[in-house]
Short mmCIF file of N, CA and C in Angstrom, two decimals:
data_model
loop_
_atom_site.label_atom_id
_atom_site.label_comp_id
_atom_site.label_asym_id
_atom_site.label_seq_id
_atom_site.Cartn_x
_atom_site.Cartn_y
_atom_site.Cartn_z
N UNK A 10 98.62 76.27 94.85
CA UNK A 10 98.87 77.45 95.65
C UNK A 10 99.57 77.07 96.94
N UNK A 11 100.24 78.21 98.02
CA UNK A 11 100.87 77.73 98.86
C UNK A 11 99.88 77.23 99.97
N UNK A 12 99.09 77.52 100.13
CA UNK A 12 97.58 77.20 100.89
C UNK A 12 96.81 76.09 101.04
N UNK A 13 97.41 75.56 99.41
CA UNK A 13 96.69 74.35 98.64
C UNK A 13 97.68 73.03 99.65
N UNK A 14 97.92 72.02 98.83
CA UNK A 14 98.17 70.59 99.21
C UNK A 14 99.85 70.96 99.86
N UNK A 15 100.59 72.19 98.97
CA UNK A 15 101.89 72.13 99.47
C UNK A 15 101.60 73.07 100.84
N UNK A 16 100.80 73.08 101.42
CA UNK A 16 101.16 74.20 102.85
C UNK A 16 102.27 73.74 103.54
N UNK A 17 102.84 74.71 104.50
CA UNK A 17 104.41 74.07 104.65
C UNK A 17 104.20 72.86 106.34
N UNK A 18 102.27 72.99 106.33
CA UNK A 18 102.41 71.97 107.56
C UNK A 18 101.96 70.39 106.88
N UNK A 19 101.46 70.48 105.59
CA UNK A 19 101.16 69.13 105.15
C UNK A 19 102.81 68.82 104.02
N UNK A 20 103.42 69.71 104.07
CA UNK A 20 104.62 69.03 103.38
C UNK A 20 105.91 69.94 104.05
N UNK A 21 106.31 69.43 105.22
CA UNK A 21 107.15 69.97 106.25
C UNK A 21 109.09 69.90 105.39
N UNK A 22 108.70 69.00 104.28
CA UNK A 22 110.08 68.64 103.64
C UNK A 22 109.85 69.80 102.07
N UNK A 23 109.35 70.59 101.84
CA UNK A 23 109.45 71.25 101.40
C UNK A 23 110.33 73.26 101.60
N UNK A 24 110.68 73.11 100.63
CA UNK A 24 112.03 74.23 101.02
C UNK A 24 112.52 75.10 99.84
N UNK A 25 112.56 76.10 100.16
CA UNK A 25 112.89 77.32 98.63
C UNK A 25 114.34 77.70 98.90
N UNK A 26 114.87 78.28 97.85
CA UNK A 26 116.08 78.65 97.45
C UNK A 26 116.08 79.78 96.63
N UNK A 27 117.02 80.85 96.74
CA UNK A 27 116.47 82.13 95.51
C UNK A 27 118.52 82.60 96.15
N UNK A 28 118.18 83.09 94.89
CA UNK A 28 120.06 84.03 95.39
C UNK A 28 119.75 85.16 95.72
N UNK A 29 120.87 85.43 96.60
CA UNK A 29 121.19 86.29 97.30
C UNK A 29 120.58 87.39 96.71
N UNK A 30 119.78 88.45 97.53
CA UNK A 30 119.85 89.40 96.61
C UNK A 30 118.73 89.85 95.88
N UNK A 31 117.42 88.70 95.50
CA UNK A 31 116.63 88.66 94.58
C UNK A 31 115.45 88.11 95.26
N UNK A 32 114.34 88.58 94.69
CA UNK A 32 113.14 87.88 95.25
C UNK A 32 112.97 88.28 96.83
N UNK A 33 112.92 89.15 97.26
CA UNK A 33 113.64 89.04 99.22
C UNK A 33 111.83 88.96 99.60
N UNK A 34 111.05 89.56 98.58
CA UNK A 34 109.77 90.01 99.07
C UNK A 34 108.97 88.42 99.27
N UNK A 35 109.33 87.57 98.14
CA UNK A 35 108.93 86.24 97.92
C UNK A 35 109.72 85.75 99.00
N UNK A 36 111.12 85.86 99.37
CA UNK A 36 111.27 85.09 100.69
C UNK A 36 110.49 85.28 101.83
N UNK A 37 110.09 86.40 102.17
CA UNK A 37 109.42 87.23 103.44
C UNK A 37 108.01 86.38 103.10
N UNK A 38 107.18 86.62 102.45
CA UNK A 38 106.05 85.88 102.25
C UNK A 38 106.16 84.16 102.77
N UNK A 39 107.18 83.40 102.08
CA UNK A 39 107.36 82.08 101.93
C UNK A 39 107.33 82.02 103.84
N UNK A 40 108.63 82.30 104.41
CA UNK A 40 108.79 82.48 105.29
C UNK A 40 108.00 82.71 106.62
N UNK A 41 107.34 83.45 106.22
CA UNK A 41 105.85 83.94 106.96
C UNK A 41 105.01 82.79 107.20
N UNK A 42 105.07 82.57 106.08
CA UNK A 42 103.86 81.29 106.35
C UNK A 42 104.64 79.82 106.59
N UNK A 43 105.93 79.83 106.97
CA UNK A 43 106.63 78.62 107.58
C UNK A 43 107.20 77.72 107.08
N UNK A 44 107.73 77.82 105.64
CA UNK A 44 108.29 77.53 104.39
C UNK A 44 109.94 77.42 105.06
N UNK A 45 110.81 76.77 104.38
CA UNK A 45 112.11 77.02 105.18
C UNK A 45 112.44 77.64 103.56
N UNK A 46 113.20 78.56 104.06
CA UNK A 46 113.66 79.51 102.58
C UNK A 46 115.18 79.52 102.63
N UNK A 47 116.04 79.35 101.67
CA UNK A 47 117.56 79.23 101.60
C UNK A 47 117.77 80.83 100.42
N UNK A 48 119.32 81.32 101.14
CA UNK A 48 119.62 82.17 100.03
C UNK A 48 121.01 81.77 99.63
N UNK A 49 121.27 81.59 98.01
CA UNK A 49 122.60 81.19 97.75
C UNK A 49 123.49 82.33 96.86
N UNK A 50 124.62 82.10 97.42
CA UNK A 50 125.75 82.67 96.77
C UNK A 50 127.05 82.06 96.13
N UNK A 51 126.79 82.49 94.79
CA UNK A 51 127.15 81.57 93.89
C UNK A 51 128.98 81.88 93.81
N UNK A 52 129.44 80.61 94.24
CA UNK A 52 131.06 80.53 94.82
C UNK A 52 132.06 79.44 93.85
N UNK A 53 133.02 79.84 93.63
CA UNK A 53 133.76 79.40 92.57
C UNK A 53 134.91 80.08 91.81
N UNK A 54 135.22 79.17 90.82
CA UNK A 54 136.16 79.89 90.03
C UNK A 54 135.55 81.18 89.43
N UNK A 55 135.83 81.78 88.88
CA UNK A 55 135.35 83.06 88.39
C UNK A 55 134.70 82.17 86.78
N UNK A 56 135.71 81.75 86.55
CA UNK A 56 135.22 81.33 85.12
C UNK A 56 133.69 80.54 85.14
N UNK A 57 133.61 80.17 86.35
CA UNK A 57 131.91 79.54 86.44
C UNK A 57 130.81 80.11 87.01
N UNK A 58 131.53 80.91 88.28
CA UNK A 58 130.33 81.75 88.70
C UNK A 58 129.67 82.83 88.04
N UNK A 59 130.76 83.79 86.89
CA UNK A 59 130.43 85.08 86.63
C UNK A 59 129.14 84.06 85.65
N UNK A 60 129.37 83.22 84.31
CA UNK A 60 128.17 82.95 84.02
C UNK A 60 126.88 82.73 84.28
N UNK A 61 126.96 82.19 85.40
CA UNK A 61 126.35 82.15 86.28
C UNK A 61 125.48 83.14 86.62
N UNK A 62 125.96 84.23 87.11
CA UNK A 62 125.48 85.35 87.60
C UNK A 62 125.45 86.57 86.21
N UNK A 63 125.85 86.12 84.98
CA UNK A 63 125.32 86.98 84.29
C UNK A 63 124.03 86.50 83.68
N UNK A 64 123.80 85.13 83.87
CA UNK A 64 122.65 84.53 83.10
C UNK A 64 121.47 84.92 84.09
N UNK A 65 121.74 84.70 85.56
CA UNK A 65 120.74 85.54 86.43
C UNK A 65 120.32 87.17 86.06
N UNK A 66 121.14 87.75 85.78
CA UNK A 66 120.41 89.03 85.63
C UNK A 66 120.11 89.16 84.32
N UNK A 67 120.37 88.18 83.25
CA UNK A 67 119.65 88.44 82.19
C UNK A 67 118.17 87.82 82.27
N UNK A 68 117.44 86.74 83.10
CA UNK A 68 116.50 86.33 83.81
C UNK A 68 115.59 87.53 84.75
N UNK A 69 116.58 87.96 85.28
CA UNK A 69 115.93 89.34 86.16
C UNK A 69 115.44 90.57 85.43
N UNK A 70 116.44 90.76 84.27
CA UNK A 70 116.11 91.55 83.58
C UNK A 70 114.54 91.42 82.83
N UNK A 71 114.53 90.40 82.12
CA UNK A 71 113.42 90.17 81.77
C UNK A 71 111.82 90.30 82.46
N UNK A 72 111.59 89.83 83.52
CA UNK A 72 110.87 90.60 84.56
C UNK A 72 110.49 91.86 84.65
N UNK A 73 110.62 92.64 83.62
CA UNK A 73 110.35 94.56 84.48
C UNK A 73 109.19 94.44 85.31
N UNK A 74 108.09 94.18 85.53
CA UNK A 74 107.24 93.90 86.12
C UNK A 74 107.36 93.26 87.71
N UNK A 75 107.82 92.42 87.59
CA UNK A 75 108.36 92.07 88.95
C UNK A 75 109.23 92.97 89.57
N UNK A 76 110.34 93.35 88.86
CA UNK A 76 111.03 94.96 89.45
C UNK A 76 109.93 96.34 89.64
N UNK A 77 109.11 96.19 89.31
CA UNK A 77 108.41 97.33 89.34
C UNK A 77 107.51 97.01 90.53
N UNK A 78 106.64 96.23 90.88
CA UNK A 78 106.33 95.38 92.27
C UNK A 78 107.33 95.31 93.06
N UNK A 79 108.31 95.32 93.10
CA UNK A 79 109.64 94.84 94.22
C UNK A 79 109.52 96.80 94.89
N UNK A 80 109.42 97.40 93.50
CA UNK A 80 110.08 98.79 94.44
C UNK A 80 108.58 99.48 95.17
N UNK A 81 107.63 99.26 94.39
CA UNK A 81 106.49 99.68 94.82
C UNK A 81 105.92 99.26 96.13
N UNK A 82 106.61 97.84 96.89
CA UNK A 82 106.80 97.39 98.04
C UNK A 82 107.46 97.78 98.57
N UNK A 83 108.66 98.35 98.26
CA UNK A 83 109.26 98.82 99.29
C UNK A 83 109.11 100.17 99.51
N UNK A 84 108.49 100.91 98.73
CA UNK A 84 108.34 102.16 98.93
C UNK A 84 106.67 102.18 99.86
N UNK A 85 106.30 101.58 99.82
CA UNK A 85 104.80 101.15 100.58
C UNK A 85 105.57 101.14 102.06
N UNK A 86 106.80 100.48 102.25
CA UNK A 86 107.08 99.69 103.74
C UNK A 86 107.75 101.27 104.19
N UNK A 87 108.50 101.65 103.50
CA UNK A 87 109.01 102.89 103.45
C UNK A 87 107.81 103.85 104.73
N UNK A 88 106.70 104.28 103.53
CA UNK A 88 105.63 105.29 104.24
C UNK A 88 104.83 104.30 105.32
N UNK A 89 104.89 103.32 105.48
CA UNK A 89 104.60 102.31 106.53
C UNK A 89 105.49 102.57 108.10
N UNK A 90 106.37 102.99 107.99
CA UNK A 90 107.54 102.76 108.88
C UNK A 90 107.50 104.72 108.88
N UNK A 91 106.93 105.61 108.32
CA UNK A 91 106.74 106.86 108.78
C UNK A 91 107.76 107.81 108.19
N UNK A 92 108.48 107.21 107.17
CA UNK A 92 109.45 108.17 106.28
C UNK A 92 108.67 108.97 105.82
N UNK A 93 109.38 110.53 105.67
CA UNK A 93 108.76 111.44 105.36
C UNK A 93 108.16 111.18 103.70
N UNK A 94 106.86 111.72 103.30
CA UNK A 94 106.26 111.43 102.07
C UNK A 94 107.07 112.43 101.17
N UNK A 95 107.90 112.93 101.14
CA UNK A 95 108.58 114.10 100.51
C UNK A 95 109.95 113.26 99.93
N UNK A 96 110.61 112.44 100.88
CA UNK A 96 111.40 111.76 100.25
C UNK A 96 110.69 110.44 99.23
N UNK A 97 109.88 109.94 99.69
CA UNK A 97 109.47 109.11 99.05
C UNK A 97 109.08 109.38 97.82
N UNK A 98 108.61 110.18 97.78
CA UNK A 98 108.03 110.88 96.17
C UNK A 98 109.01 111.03 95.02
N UNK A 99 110.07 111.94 96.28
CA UNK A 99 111.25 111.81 95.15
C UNK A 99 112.14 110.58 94.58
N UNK A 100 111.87 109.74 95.43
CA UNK A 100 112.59 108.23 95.17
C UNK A 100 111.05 107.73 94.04
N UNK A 101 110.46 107.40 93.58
CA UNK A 101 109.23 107.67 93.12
C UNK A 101 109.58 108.18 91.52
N UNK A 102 110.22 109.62 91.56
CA UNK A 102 110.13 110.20 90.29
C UNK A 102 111.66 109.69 90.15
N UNK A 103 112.60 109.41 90.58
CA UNK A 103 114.37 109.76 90.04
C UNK A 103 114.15 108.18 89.28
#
């Protein structure tokens, strides 16, 4: 666990990476607790990156669950921060 032996004060050379874009909730967490977190954007010929980035969202895809946690957080931070519950609902059902 992050708590466990890797906390980021008994292993200060420890460090995450996630692309651009993905995971932001897992960066915010990592981060929080003093983790150094990297975001990459994948740069290149086209002929190497698009694979690249289509093999990521076929990875992401797989996840529904984790997408379904990602929005349910943000719709939490949403009514957290005092947006009206009327929009939220509707972001919710669409």
């Amino acid at each position: 666990t992050l708590e466990g032996e890797c906390s980021s004060n008994r292993a200060p050379h420890v460090s995450f990476a996630q692309l651009l874009g993905e995971g932001d909730i897992l960066t915010y967490k990592l981060a929080e607790r003093g983790y150094k977190v990297y975001k990459y954007v994948p740069y290149g010929r086209v002929s190497e990156a698009v694979p690249h980035i289509i093999r990521r969202i076929q990875e992401s895809s797989i996840d529904r669950d984790y997408t379904s946690r990602t929005v349910k957080a943000i719709l939490n931070e949403l009514k957290a921060r005092w947006i009206p519950s009327k929009i939220v609902e509707r972001i919710k059902h669409d």
